[in-house]
Amino acid sequence: MSDLLPLVVQYGYLVLFAFVTAEQIGLPVPAVPILLGVGALSGTGRMSVAVALGVALLASLPADILWYELGRRRGGRVLGLLCRISLEPDTCVRRTSDVFARRGGAALLFAKFFPGLSTMAPPMAGASGIPRHRFLLLDILGALVWAGAWLALGYVFRDALDPVIATASRVGNGALVAAGAVLAAYILVKFVRRRVFLRKYRMARITPDELKRRMDAADQSVVIIDTRSPLDVELEPFVIRGALRIPSEEIARRHDEVPRDRDVVLYCT
Amino acid sequence: MALLLHRRGITRVRPLEGGLNGWIERGLPLDAHAPIPVTAGREA
């Protein structure tokens, strides 16, 4: 353990800053294992929970503020952009807006605990018109609660993490290479799964131009359904001409309204 | 959503590429929708 500790202590905060920043930007990089490790090292007196909290806050705030301001200026379009790089582009905006519709700005307090929602929450807060001072307060509290919880877990269960750190120290710098390889494999698997999913889903997609052509031709074999949540509709109070409004949470109750013998075009934000 | 419809026998489901934003970006026509009285989880 003593061989690796100087390296981790020396670069620990930098690694923590990099991982938290990357995760808040929206990259598929998990910051939680780093927080747990820093928490465990704090328990041995080699690092400081207070400094780690400050670093985590400094790392998350710039990205959050940037997403908030983009959401404030561009509204739902920013959410659409973020969702285009997610695994489920047609449902992720709705899921996030549903959380905001249910919890309001308080969703920022726990958003960081949920992958995806963590990055989506700040632009949604901006698009929802939550004032800057309220956003900053809730976002800072949310970051402190999130980082504090994982640091505390690492601190309390440092003895359980000890063997892991001890093994890593025996391997020496190879541990860093191994960790890098695991991270690279993780990102590769996420990337491949996303590509496979998107390829399968895109096969059935319809472009706006094709839909417009079919509408202009008075094509009766197509029906359009607007699946946005009430909050999304409030942000963009328009519908595509002739669309049925069936929010996704109502589909179980209202699916009989959807014709079975036509192409059903779904859209959200 | 597509899966939900598929399970209920609605199989010809086609997601609109780019969603409503993609439609708006191309300047295609829209109808106004009456505002819904909900603001971030609170009744207006």
PDB file of C-alpha atoms in Angstrom:
ATOM      1  CA  MET A   1       0.000   0.000   0.000  1.00  0.00           C
ATOM      2  CA  SER A   2       2.860   2.361   0.913  1.00  0.00           C
ATOM      3  CA  ASP A   3       4.416   2.096  -2.598  1.00  0.00           C
ATOM      4  CA  LEU A   4       1.346   3.353  -4.417  1.00  0.00           C
ATOM      5  CA  LEU A   5       0.156   5.884  -1.872  1.00  0.00           C
ATOM      6  CA  PRO A   6       2.718   8.600  -2.687  1.00  0.00           C
ATOM      7  CA  LEU A   7       1.675   8.421  -6.347  1.00  0.00           C
ATOM      8  CA  VAL A   8      -2.034   8.553  -5.525  1.00  0.00           C
ATOM      9  CA  VAL A   9      -1.495  11.270  -2.925  1.00  0.00           C
ATOM     10  CA  GLN A  10       0.588  13.265  -5.406  1.00  0.00           C
ATOM     11  CA  TYR A  11      -1.870  13.011  -8.291  1.00  0.00           C
ATOM     12  CA  GLY A  12      -5.059  12.138  -6.400  1.00  0.00           C
ATOM     13  CA  TYR A  13      -6.696  15.553  -6.508  1.00  0.00           C
ATOM     14  CA  LEU A  14      -5.730  16.035 -10.157  1.00  0.00           C
ATOM     15  CA  VAL A  15      -7.246  12.666 -11.063  1.00  0.00           C
ATOM     16  CA  LEU A  16     -10.326  13.527  -9.003  1.00  0.00           C
ATOM     17  CA  PHE A  17     -10.686  16.879 -10.758  1.00  0.00           C
ATOM     18  CA  ALA A  18     -10.278  15.303 -14.220  1.00  0.00           C
ATOM     19  CA  PHE A  19     -12.788  12.490 -13.635  1.00  0.00           C
ATOM     20  CA  VAL A  20     -15.464  14.718 -12.060  1.00  0.00           C
ATOM     21  CA  THR A  21     -15.098  17.308 -14.835  1.00  0.00           C
ATOM     22  CA  ALA A  22     -15.305  14.616 -17.525  1.00  0.00           C
ATOM     23  CA  GLU A  23     -18.394  13.055 -15.966  1.00  0.00           C
ATOM     24  CA  GLN A  24     -20.159  16.410 -15.662  1.00  0.00           C
ATOM     25  CA  ILE A  25     -19.382  17.253 -19.283  1.00  0.00           C
ATOM     26  CA  GLY A  26     -21.222  14.075 -20.182  1.00  0.00           C
ATOM     27  CA  LEU A  27     -18.357  11.704 -21.015  1.00  0.00           C
ATOM     28  CA  PRO A  28     -18.861   8.079 -19.955  1.00  0.00           C
ATOM     29  CA  VAL A  29     -16.231   8.309 -17.215  1.00  0.00           C
ATOM     30  CA  PRO A  30     -17.158   7.115 -13.707  1.00  0.00           C
ATOM     31  CA  ALA A  31     -15.998   9.494 -10.965  1.00  0.00           C
ATOM     32  CA  VAL A  32     -17.454   7.439  -8.106  1.00  0.00           C
ATOM     33  CA  PRO A  33     -14.540   4.934  -7.792  1.00  0.00           C
ATOM     34  CA  ILE A  34     -12.118   7.875  -7.563  1.00  0.00           C
ATOM     35  CA  LEU A  35     -14.230   9.508  -4.849  1.00  0.00           C
ATOM     36  CA  LEU A  36     -14.325   6.214  -2.928  1.00  0.00           C
ATOM     37  CA  GLY A  37     -10.546   5.864  -3.240  1.00  0.00           C
ATOM     38  CA  VAL A  38      -9.902   9.435  -2.123  1.00  0.00           C
ATOM     39  CA  GLY A  39     -12.288   8.877   0.798  1.00  0.00           C
ATOM     40  CA  ALA A  40     -10.356   5.751   1.801  1.00  0.00           C
ATOM     41  CA  LEU A  41      -7.026   7.573   1.572  1.00  0.00           C
ATOM     42  CA  SER A  42      -8.478  10.405   3.668  1.00  0.00           C
ATOM     43  CA  GLY A  43      -9.185   7.809   6.332  1.00  0.00           C
ATOM     44  CA  THR A  44      -5.475   7.019   6.501  1.00  0.00           C
ATOM     45  CA  GLY A  45      -4.587  10.700   6.767  1.00  0.00           C
ATOM     46  CA  ARG A  46      -2.884  10.818   3.358  1.00  0.00           C
ATOM     47  CA  MET A  47      -5.562  13.014   1.792  1.00  0.00           C
ATOM     48  CA  SER A  48      -8.178  15.423   3.079  1.00  0.00           C
ATOM     49  CA  VAL A  49     -11.948  15.038   2.753  1.00  0.00           C
ATOM     50  CA  ALA A  50     -12.374  18.819   2.944  1.00  0.00           C
ATOM     51  CA  VAL A  51      -9.917  19.446   0.087  1.00  0.00           C
ATOM     52  CA  ALA A  52     -11.454  16.608  -1.939  1.00  0.00           C
ATOM     53  CA  LEU A  53     -14.915  18.146  -1.444  1.00  0.00           C
ATOM     54  CA  GLY A  54     -13.593  21.498  -2.647  1.00  0.00           C
ATOM     55  CA  VAL A  55     -11.907  19.898  -5.671  1.00  0.00           C
ATOM     56  CA  ALA A  56     -15.064  17.950  -6.589  1.00  0.00           C
ATOM     57  CA  LEU A  57     -17.121  21.144  -6.301  1.00  0.00           C
ATOM     58  CA  LEU A  58     -14.634  23.157  -8.392  1.00  0.00           C
ATOM     59  CA  ALA A  59     -14.604  20.394 -11.001  1.00  0.00           C
ATOM     60  CA  SER A  60     -18.361  20.080 -11.340  1.00  0.00           C
ATOM     61  CA  LEU A  61     -19.424  23.742 -11.168  1.00  0.00           C
ATOM     62  CA  PRO A  62     -17.965  25.076 -14.473  1.00  0.00           C
ATOM     63  CA  ALA A  63     -19.536  22.301 -16.563  1.00  0.00           C
ATOM     64  CA  ASP A  64     -22.861  22.626 -14.719  1.00  0.00           C
ATOM     65  CA  ILE A  65     -22.930  26.423 -15.156  1.00  0.00           C
ATOM     66  CA  LEU A  66     -22.075  26.064 -18.847  1.00  0.00           C
ATOM     67  CA  TRP A  67     -24.913  23.545 -19.401  1.00  0.00           C
ATOM     68  CA  TYR A  68     -27.311  25.702 -17.346  1.00  0.00           C
ATOM     69  CA  GLU A  69     -26.547  28.821 -19.416  1.00  0.00           C
ATOM     70  CA  LEU A  70     -26.894  26.865 -22.665  1.00  0.00           C
ATOM     71  CA  GLY A  71     -30.227  25.496 -21.465  1.00  0.00           C
ATOM     72  CA  ARG A  72     -31.330  28.994 -20.497  1.00  0.00           C
ATOM     73  CA  ARG A  73     -30.436  30.455 -23.909  1.00  0.00           C
ATOM     74  CA  ARG A  74     -31.276  27.550 -26.230  1.00  0.00           C
ATOM     75  CA  GLY A  75     -34.061  25.807 -24.296  1.00  0.00           C
ATOM     76  CA  GLY A  76     -35.047  22.340 -25.399  1.00  0.00           C
ATOM     77  CA  ARG A  77     -32.571  22.317 -28.296  1.00  0.00           C
ATOM     78  CA  VAL A  78     -29.648  21.796 -25.893  1.00  0.00           C
ATOM     79  CA  LEU A  79     -31.458  18.857 -24.325  1.00  0.00           C
ATOM     80  CA  GLY A  80     -32.012  17.432 -27.787  1.00  0.00           C
ATOM     81  CA  LEU A  81     -28.286  17.792 -28.519  1.00  0.00           C
ATOM     82  CA  LEU A  82     -27.330  16.062 -25.266  1.00  0.00           C
ATOM     83  CA  CYS A  83     -29.821  13.292 -25.892  1.00  0.00           C
ATOM     84  CA  ARG A  84     -28.525  12.683 -29.389  1.00  0.00           C
ATOM     85  CA  ILE A  85     -25.314  11.384 -27.782  1.00  0.00           C
ATOM     86  CA  SER A  86     -27.173   9.253 -25.268  1.00  0.00           C
ATOM     87  CA  LEU A  87     -28.234   5.623 -25.667  1.00  0.00           C
ATOM     88  CA  GLU A  88     -31.927   6.470 -25.883  1.00  0.00           C
ATOM     89  CA  PRO A  89     -32.187   9.790 -27.705  1.00  0.00           C
ATOM     90  CA  ASP A  90     -35.964   9.643 -28.060  1.00  0.00           C
ATOM     91  CA  THR A  91     -36.725   9.065 -24.403  1.00  0.00           C
ATOM     92  CA  CYS A  92     -33.951  10.658 -22.368  1.00  0.00           C
ATOM     93  CA  VAL A  93     -35.277  14.233 -22.622  1.00  0.00           C
ATOM     94  CA  ARG A  94     -38.677  13.019 -21.511  1.00  0.00           C
ATOM     95  CA  ARG A  95     -37.271  11.106 -18.564  1.00  0.00           C
ATOM     96  CA  THR A  96     -35.313  14.125 -17.380  1.00  0.00           C
ATOM     97  CA  SER A  97     -38.180  16.538 -17.838  1.00  0.00           C
ATOM     98  CA  ASP A  98     -40.489  14.132 -15.998  1.00  0.00           C
ATOM     99  CA  VAL A  99     -38.133  14.245 -13.004  1.00  0.00           C
ATOM    100  CA  PHE A 100     -38.155  18.052 -13.121  1.00  0.00           C
ATOM    101  CA  ALA A 101     -41.933  18.143 -13.481  1.00  0.00           C
ATOM    102  CA  ARG A 102     -42.258  15.974 -10.369  1.00  0.00           C
ATOM    103  CA  ARG A 103     -39.473  17.452  -8.218  1.00  0.00           C
ATOM    104  CA  GLY A 104     -38.860  20.945  -9.595  1.00  0.00           C
ATOM    105  CA  GLY A 105     -35.432  22.490  -8.932  1.00  0.00           C
ATOM    106  CA  ALA A 106     -34.972  20.175  -5.954  1.00  0.00           C
ATOM    107  CA  ALA A 107     -34.066  17.479  -8.506  1.00  0.00           C
ATOM    108  CA  LEU A 108     -30.643  19.171  -8.629  1.00  0.00           C
ATOM    109  CA  LEU A 109     -30.007  17.995  -5.069  1.00  0.00           C
ATOM    110  CA  PHE A 110     -29.942  14.314  -6.045  1.00  0.00           C
ATOM    111  CA  ALA A 111     -29.397  14.463  -9.829  1.00  0.00           C
ATOM    112  CA  LYS A 112     -25.689  13.661  -9.593  1.00  0.00           C
ATOM    113  CA  PHE A 113     -26.418  10.248  -8.147  1.00  0.00           C
ATOM    114  CA  PHE A 114     -28.045   9.167 -11.411  1.00  0.00           C
ATOM    115  CA  PRO A 115     -25.981   8.680 -14.570  1.00  0.00           C
ATOM    116  CA  GLY A 116     -27.439  10.709 -17.407  1.00  0.00           C
ATOM    117  CA  LEU A 117     -29.621  12.865 -15.180  1.00  0.00           C
ATOM    118  CA  SER A 118     -26.402  14.275 -13.729  1.00  0.00           C
ATOM    119  CA  THR A 119     -25.518  15.965 -17.042  1.00  0.00           C
ATOM    120  CA  MET A 120     -29.097  16.628 -18.148  1.00  0.00           C
ATOM    121  CA  ALA A 121     -30.224  18.382 -14.951  1.00  0.00           C
ATOM    122  CA  PRO A 122     -28.340  21.719 -15.358  1.00  0.00           C
ATOM    123  CA  PRO A 123     -29.577  22.450 -18.928  1.00  0.00           C
ATOM    124  CA  MET A 124     -33.073  21.366 -17.894  1.00  0.00           C
ATOM    125  CA  ALA A 125     -32.870  23.794 -14.950  1.00  0.00           C
ATOM    126  CA  GLY A 126     -31.852  26.559 -17.372  1.00  0.00           C
ATOM    127  CA  ALA A 127     -34.571  25.677 -19.869  1.00  0.00           C
ATOM    128  CA  SER A 128     -37.166  25.553 -17.060  1.00  0.00           C
ATOM    129  CA  GLY A 129     -36.360  29.143 -16.090  1.00  0.00           C
ATOM    130  CA  ILE A 130     -35.013  28.356 -12.605  1.00  0.00           C
ATOM    131  CA  PRO A 131     -33.273  31.605 -11.496  1.00  0.00           C
ATOM    132  CA  ARG A 132     -29.451  31.663 -11.473  1.00  0.00           C
ATOM    133  CA  HIS A 133     -29.052  32.166  -7.726  1.00  0.00           C
ATOM    134  CA  ARG A 134     -31.433  29.257  -6.981  1.00  0.00           C
ATOM    135  CA  PHE A 135     -29.670  27.048  -9.517  1.00  0.00           C
ATOM    136  CA  LEU A 136     -26.253  27.852  -8.047  1.00  0.00           C
ATOM    137  CA  LEU A 137     -27.425  27.176  -4.487  1.00  0.00           C
ATOM    138  CA  LEU A 138     -29.075  23.853  -5.364  1.00  0.00           C
ATOM    139  CA  ASP A 139     -26.231  22.775  -7.657  1.00  0.00           C
ATOM    140  CA  ILE A 140     -23.553  23.507  -5.037  1.00  0.00           C
ATOM    141  CA  LEU A 141     -25.558  21.656  -2.381  1.00  0.00           C
ATOM    142  CA  GLY A 142     -26.142  18.772  -4.803  1.00  0.00           C
ATOM    143  CA  ALA A 143     -22.416  18.527  -5.640  1.00  0.00           C
ATOM    144  CA  LEU A 144     -21.456  18.584  -1.954  1.00  0.00           C
ATOM    145  CA  VAL A 145     -24.051  15.937  -1.059  1.00  0.00           C
ATOM    146  CA  TRP A 146     -22.970  13.711  -3.959  1.00  0.00           C
ATOM    147  CA  ALA A 147     -19.208  14.009  -3.447  1.00  0.00           C
ATOM    148  CA  GLY A 148     -19.582  13.965   0.345  1.00  0.00           C
ATOM    149  CA  ALA A 149     -21.628  10.762   0.296  1.00  0.00           C
ATOM    150  CA  TRP A 150     -19.083   8.810  -1.785  1.00  0.00           C
ATOM    151  CA  LEU A 151     -16.097  10.243   0.103  1.00  0.00           C
ATOM    152  CA  ALA A 152     -17.752   9.301   3.394  1.00  0.00           C
ATOM    153  CA  LEU A 153     -18.427   5.764   2.133  1.00  0.00           C
ATOM    154  CA  GLY A 154     -14.775   5.394   1.113  1.00  0.00           C
ATOM    155  CA  TYR A 155     -13.698   6.832   4.468  1.00  0.00           C
ATOM    156  CA  VAL A 156     -15.890   4.499   6.515  1.00  0.00           C
ATOM    157  CA  PHE A 157     -15.113   1.375   4.482  1.00  0.00           C
ATOM    158  CA  ARG A 158     -11.418   2.143   3.961  1.00  0.00           C
ATOM    159  CA  ASP A 159     -10.458  -1.190   5.536  1.00  0.00           C
ATOM    160  CA  ALA A 160     -12.450  -3.043   2.890  1.00  0.00           C
ATOM    161  CA  LEU A 161     -10.638  -1.074   0.176  1.00  0.00           C
ATOM    162  CA  ASP A 162      -7.244  -1.675   1.758  1.00  0.00           C
ATOM    163  CA  PRO A 163      -6.571  -5.029   0.026  1.00  0.00           C
ATOM    164  CA  VAL A 164      -7.397  -3.471  -3.337  1.00  0.00           C
ATOM    165  CA  ILE A 165      -4.977  -0.612  -2.753  1.00  0.00           C
ATOM    166  CA  ALA A 166      -2.354  -3.030  -1.368  1.00  0.00           C
ATOM    167  CA  THR A 167      -2.612  -5.223  -4.478  1.00  0.00           C
ATOM    168  CA  ALA A 168      -2.346  -2.157  -6.658  1.00  0.00           C
ATOM    169  CA  SER A 169       0.771  -1.040  -4.798  1.00  0.00           C
ATOM    170  CA  ARG A 170       2.438  -4.432  -5.377  1.00  0.00           C
ATOM    171  CA  VAL A 171       1.747  -4.154  -9.085  1.00  0.00           C
ATOM    172  CA  GLY A 172       3.202  -0.652  -8.980  1.00  0.00           C
ATOM    173  CA  ASN A 173       2.751   1.534 -12.057  1.00  0.00           C
ATOM    174  CA  GLY A 174       1.212  -1.457 -13.804  1.00  0.00           C
ATOM    175  CA  ALA A 175      -1.883  -0.739 -11.726  1.00  0.00           C
ATOM    176  CA  LEU A 176      -2.273   2.577 -13.505  1.00  0.00           C
ATOM    177  CA  VAL A 177      -1.932   0.866 -16.877  1.00  0.00           C
ATOM    178  CA  ALA A 178      -4.442  -1.802 -15.824  1.00  0.00           C
ATOM    179  CA  ALA A 179      -6.857   0.846 -14.571  1.00  0.00           C
ATOM    180  CA  GLY A 180      -6.455   2.712 -17.851  1.00  0.00           C
ATOM    181  CA  ALA A 181      -7.111  -0.485 -19.798  1.00  0.00           C
ATOM    182  CA  VAL A 182     -10.257  -1.235 -17.769  1.00  0.00           C
ATOM    183  CA  LEU A 183     -11.485   2.321 -18.325  1.00  0.00           C
ATOM    184  CA  ALA A 184     -10.742   2.096 -22.060  1.00  0.00           C
ATOM    185  CA  ALA A 185     -12.581  -1.245 -22.254  1.00  0.00           C
ATOM    186  CA  TYR A 186     -15.534   0.240 -20.389  1.00  0.00           C
ATOM    187  CA  ILE A 187     -15.754   3.179 -22.804  1.00  0.00           C
ATOM    188  CA  LEU A 188     -15.347   0.844 -25.813  1.00  0.00           C
ATOM    189  CA  VAL A 189     -18.178  -1.439 -24.641  1.00  0.00           C
ATOM    190  CA  LYS A 190     -20.435   1.595 -24.072  1.00  0.00           C
ATOM    191  CA  PHE A 191     -19.528   2.935 -27.508  1.00  0.00           C
ATOM    192  CA  VAL A 192     -20.145  -0.368 -29.316  1.00  0.00           C
ATOM    193  CA  ARG A 193     -23.453  -0.972 -27.525  1.00  0.00           C
ATOM    194  CA  ARG A 194     -24.557   2.534 -28.447  1.00  0.00           C
ATOM    195  CA  ARG A 195     -23.588   2.035 -32.107  1.00  0.00           C
ATOM    196  CA  VAL A 196     -25.476  -1.268 -32.294  1.00  0.00           C
ATOM    197  CA  PHE A 197     -28.536   0.254 -30.659  1.00  0.00           C
ATOM    198  CA  LEU A 198     -28.528   3.332 -32.871  1.00  0.00           C
ATOM    199  CA  ARG A 199     -28.050   1.313 -36.058  1.00  0.00           C
ATOM    200  CA  LYS A 200     -31.020  -0.893 -35.197  1.00  0.00           C
ATOM    201  CA  TYR A 201     -33.182   2.061 -34.218  1.00  0.00           C
ATOM    202  CA  ARG A 202     -32.222   4.291 -37.146  1.00  0.00           C
ATOM    203  CA  MET A 203     -33.421   1.722 -39.622  1.00  0.00           C
ATOM    204  CA  ALA A 204     -37.001   2.642 -38.790  1.00  0.00           C
ATOM    205  CA  ARG A 205     -36.517   6.393 -38.463  1.00  0.00           C
ATOM    206  CA  ILE A 206     -38.309   8.891 -40.653  1.00  0.00           C
ATOM    207  CA  THR A 207     -36.754  12.215 -41.595  1.00  0.00           C
ATOM    208  CA  PRO A 208     -38.671  15.483 -41.186  1.00  0.00           C
ATOM    209  CA  ASP A 209     -38.527  16.007 -44.968  1.00  0.00           C
ATOM    210  CA  GLU A 210     -40.023  12.582 -45.692  1.00  0.00           C
ATOM    211  CA  LEU A 211     -42.782  13.170 -43.144  1.00  0.00           C
ATOM    212  CA  LYS A 212     -43.521  16.606 -44.645  1.00  0.00           C
ATOM    213  CA  ARG A 213     -43.740  15.071 -48.132  1.00  0.00           C
ATOM    214  CA  ARG A 214     -46.219  12.485 -46.909  1.00  0.00           C
ATOM    215  CA  MET A 215     -48.272  15.153 -45.129  1.00  0.00           C
ATOM    216  CA  ASP A 216     -48.324  17.310 -48.283  1.00  0.00           C
ATOM    217  CA  ALA A 217     -49.479  14.315 -50.307  1.00  0.00           C
ATOM    218  CA  ALA A 218     -52.357  13.869 -47.839  1.00  0.00           C
ATOM    219  CA  ASP A 219     -50.989  10.401 -47.152  1.00  0.00           C
ATOM    220  CA  GLN A 220     -53.592   8.715 -44.935  1.00  0.00           C
ATOM    221  CA  SER A 221     -51.277   5.851 -44.022  1.00  0.00           C
ATOM    222  CA  VAL A 222     -49.361   7.919 -41.478  1.00  0.00           C
ATOM    223  CA  VAL A 223     -50.364   9.127 -38.029  1.00  0.00           C
ATOM    224  CA  ILE A 224     -48.208  11.439 -35.902  1.00  0.00           C
ATOM    225  CA  ILE A 225     -48.009  11.273 -32.114  1.00  0.00           C
ATOM    226  CA  ASP A 226     -46.521  13.966 -29.887  1.00  0.00           C
ATOM    227  CA  THR A 227     -45.191  12.120 -26.817  1.00  0.00           C
ATOM    228  CA  ARG A 228     -43.747  15.106 -24.952  1.00  0.00           C
ATOM    229  CA  SER A 229     -44.398  15.699 -21.274  1.00  0.00           C
ATOM    230  CA  PRO A 230     -46.469  18.744 -20.212  1.00  0.00           C
ATOM    231  CA  LEU A 231     -43.252  20.533 -19.161  1.00  0.00           C
ATOM    232  CA  ASP A 232     -41.721  20.013 -22.628  1.00  0.00           C
ATOM    233  CA  VAL A 233     -44.885  21.381 -24.232  1.00  0.00           C
ATOM    234  CA  GLU A 234     -44.698  24.409 -21.976  1.00  0.00           C
ATOM    235  CA  LEU A 235     -41.104  25.031 -23.132  1.00  0.00           C
ATOM    236  CA  GLU A 236     -42.023  24.615 -26.821  1.00  0.00           C
ATOM    237  CA  PRO A 237     -45.778  25.314 -27.054  1.00  0.00           C
ATOM    238  CA  PHE A 238     -46.165  23.974 -30.606  1.00  0.00           C
ATOM    239  CA  VAL A 239     -47.174  20.689 -32.201  1.00  0.00           C
ATOM    240  CA  ILE A 240     -46.639  19.276 -35.671  1.00  0.00           C
ATOM    241  CA  ARG A 241     -49.824  19.812 -37.644  1.00  0.00           C
ATOM    242  CA  GLY A 242     -52.348  17.038 -37.112  1.00  0.00           C
ATOM    243  CA  ALA A 243     -50.385  15.310 -34.349  1.00  0.00           C
ATOM    244  CA  LEU A 244     -52.159  13.420 -31.577  1.00  0.00           C
ATOM    245  CA  ARG A 245     -50.990  14.471 -28.096  1.00  0.00           C
ATOM    246  CA  ILE A 246     -50.329  11.322 -26.079  1.00  0.00           C
ATOM    247  CA  PRO A 247     -47.678  11.793 -23.382  1.00  0.00           C
ATOM    248  CA  SER A 248     -45.739   8.570 -22.880  1.00  0.00           C
ATOM    249  CA  GLU A 249     -47.127   8.031 -19.386  1.00  0.00           C
ATOM    250  CA  GLU A 250     -50.646   7.898 -20.897  1.00  0.00           C
ATOM    251  CA  ILE A 251     -49.903   5.396 -23.639  1.00  0.00           C
ATOM    252  CA  ALA A 252     -50.964   2.376 -21.576  1.00  0.00           C
ATOM    253  CA  ARG A 253     -54.400   3.949 -21.095  1.00  0.00           C
ATOM    254  CA  ARG A 254     -54.812   5.509 -24.554  1.00  0.00           C
ATOM    255  CA  HIS A 255     -53.130   3.058 -26.941  1.00  0.00           C
ATOM    256  CA  ASP A 256     -56.544   2.216 -28.474  1.00  0.00           C
ATOM    257  CA  GLU A 257     -56.519   5.692 -30.045  1.00  0.00           C
ATOM    258  CA  VAL A 258     -53.508   4.696 -32.169  1.00  0.00           C
ATOM    259  CA  PRO A 259     -54.391   3.039 -35.496  1.00  0.00           C
ATOM    260  CA  ARG A 260     -52.724  -0.355 -36.006  1.00  0.00           C
ATOM    261  CA  ASP A 261     -52.792  -0.238 -39.801  1.00  0.00           C
ATOM    262  CA  ARG A 262     -50.746   2.958 -40.311  1.00  0.00           C
ATOM    263  CA  ASP A 263     -47.170   4.128 -39.896  1.00  0.00           C
ATOM    264  CA  VAL A 264     -47.008   5.694 -36.438  1.00  0.00           C
ATOM    265  CA  VAL A 265     -44.527   8.565 -36.325  1.00  0.00           C
ATOM    266  CA  LEU A 266     -43.429   9.406 -32.768  1.00  0.00           C
ATOM    267  CA  TYR A 267     -41.667  12.554 -31.749  1.00  0.00           C
ATOM    268  CA  CYS A 268     -40.515  14.158 -28.532  1.00  0.00           C
ATOM    269  CA  THR A 269     -38.447  17.274 -27.890  1.00  0.00           C
TER     270      THR A 269
ATOM    271  CA  MET B   1     -42.114   4.269 -25.989  1.00  0.00           C
ATOM    272  CA  ALA B   2     -41.658   2.383 -29.289  1.00  0.00           C
ATOM    273  CA  LEU B   3     -41.276  -0.846 -27.332  1.00  0.00           C
ATOM    274  CA  LEU B   4     -44.364  -0.038 -25.289  1.00  0.00           C
ATOM    275  CA  LEU B   5     -46.423   0.405 -28.461  1.00  0.00           C
ATOM    276  CA  HIS B   6     -44.909  -2.710 -30.024  1.00  0.00           C
ATOM    277  CA  ARG B   7     -46.071  -4.779 -27.053  1.00  0.00           C
ATOM    278  CA  ARG B   8     -49.596  -3.526 -27.673  1.00  0.00           C
ATOM    279  CA  GLY B   9     -49.616  -4.610 -31.282  1.00  0.00           C
ATOM    280  CA  ILE B  10     -48.610  -1.264 -32.805  1.00  0.00           C
ATOM    281  CA  THR B  11     -45.616  -2.405 -34.818  1.00  0.00           C
ATOM    282  CA  ARG B  12     -45.253   0.202 -37.554  1.00  0.00           C
ATOM    283  CA  VAL B  13     -43.553   2.724 -35.286  1.00  0.00           C
ATOM    284  CA  ARG B  14     -41.130   5.238 -36.780  1.00  0.00           C
ATOM    285  CA  PRO B  15     -39.327   7.765 -34.562  1.00  0.00           C
ATOM    286  CA  LEU B  16     -39.025  11.220 -36.099  1.00  0.00           C
ATOM    287  CA  GLU B  17     -35.361  11.980 -36.705  1.00  0.00           C
ATOM    288  CA  GLY B  18     -34.247  14.916 -34.548  1.00  0.00           C
ATOM    289  CA  GLY B  19     -37.612  15.114 -32.776  1.00  0.00           C
ATOM    290  CA  LEU B  20     -39.528  18.389 -32.694  1.00  0.00           C
ATOM    291  CA  ASN B  21     -36.262  20.354 -32.673  1.00  0.00           C
ATOM    292  CA  GLY B  22     -35.235  18.791 -35.986  1.00  0.00           C
ATOM    293  CA  TRP B  23     -38.616  19.751 -37.425  1.00  0.00           C
ATOM    294  CA  ILE B  24     -38.284  23.338 -36.163  1.00  0.00           C
ATOM    295  CA  GLU B  25     -34.679  23.636 -37.407  1.00  0.00           C
ATOM    296  CA  ARG B  26     -35.905  22.926 -40.954  1.00  0.00           C
ATOM    297  CA  GLY B  27     -38.532  25.649 -40.674  1.00  0.00           C
ATOM    298  CA  LEU B  28     -41.393  23.183 -41.196  1.00  0.00           C
ATOM    299  CA  PRO B  29     -44.928  24.233 -40.193  1.00  0.00           C
ATOM    300  CA  LEU B  30     -46.244  23.984 -36.647  1.00  0.00           C
ATOM    301  CA  ASP B  31     -49.541  24.554 -34.905  1.00  0.00           C
ATOM    302  CA  ALA B  32     -49.721  26.506 -31.670  1.00  0.00           C
ATOM    303  CA  HIS B  33     -50.553  24.458 -28.623  1.00  0.00           C
ATOM    304  CA  ALA B  34     -52.413  25.927 -25.662  1.00  0.00           C
ATOM    305  CA  PRO B  35     -49.974  26.389 -22.754  1.00  0.00           C
ATOM    306  CA  ILE B  36     -50.269  23.816 -19.989  1.00  0.00           C
ATOM    307  CA  PRO B  37     -50.390  25.310 -16.478  1.00  0.00           C
ATOM    308  CA  VAL B  38     -47.401  23.444 -15.052  1.00  0.00           C
ATOM    309  CA  THR B  39     -44.150  25.120 -13.991  1.00  0.00           C
ATOM    310  CA  ALA B  40     -41.310  22.894 -12.776  1.00  0.00           C
ATOM    311  CA  GLY B  41     -43.574  20.622 -10.837  1.00  0.00           C
ATOM    312  CA  ARG B  42     -45.852  23.294  -9.402  1.00  0.00           C
ATOM    313  CA  GLU B  43     -49.339  24.292 -10.458  1.00  0.00           C
ATOM    314  CA  ALA B  44     -49.254  27.794 -11.940  1.00  0.00           C
TER     315      ALA B  44
END
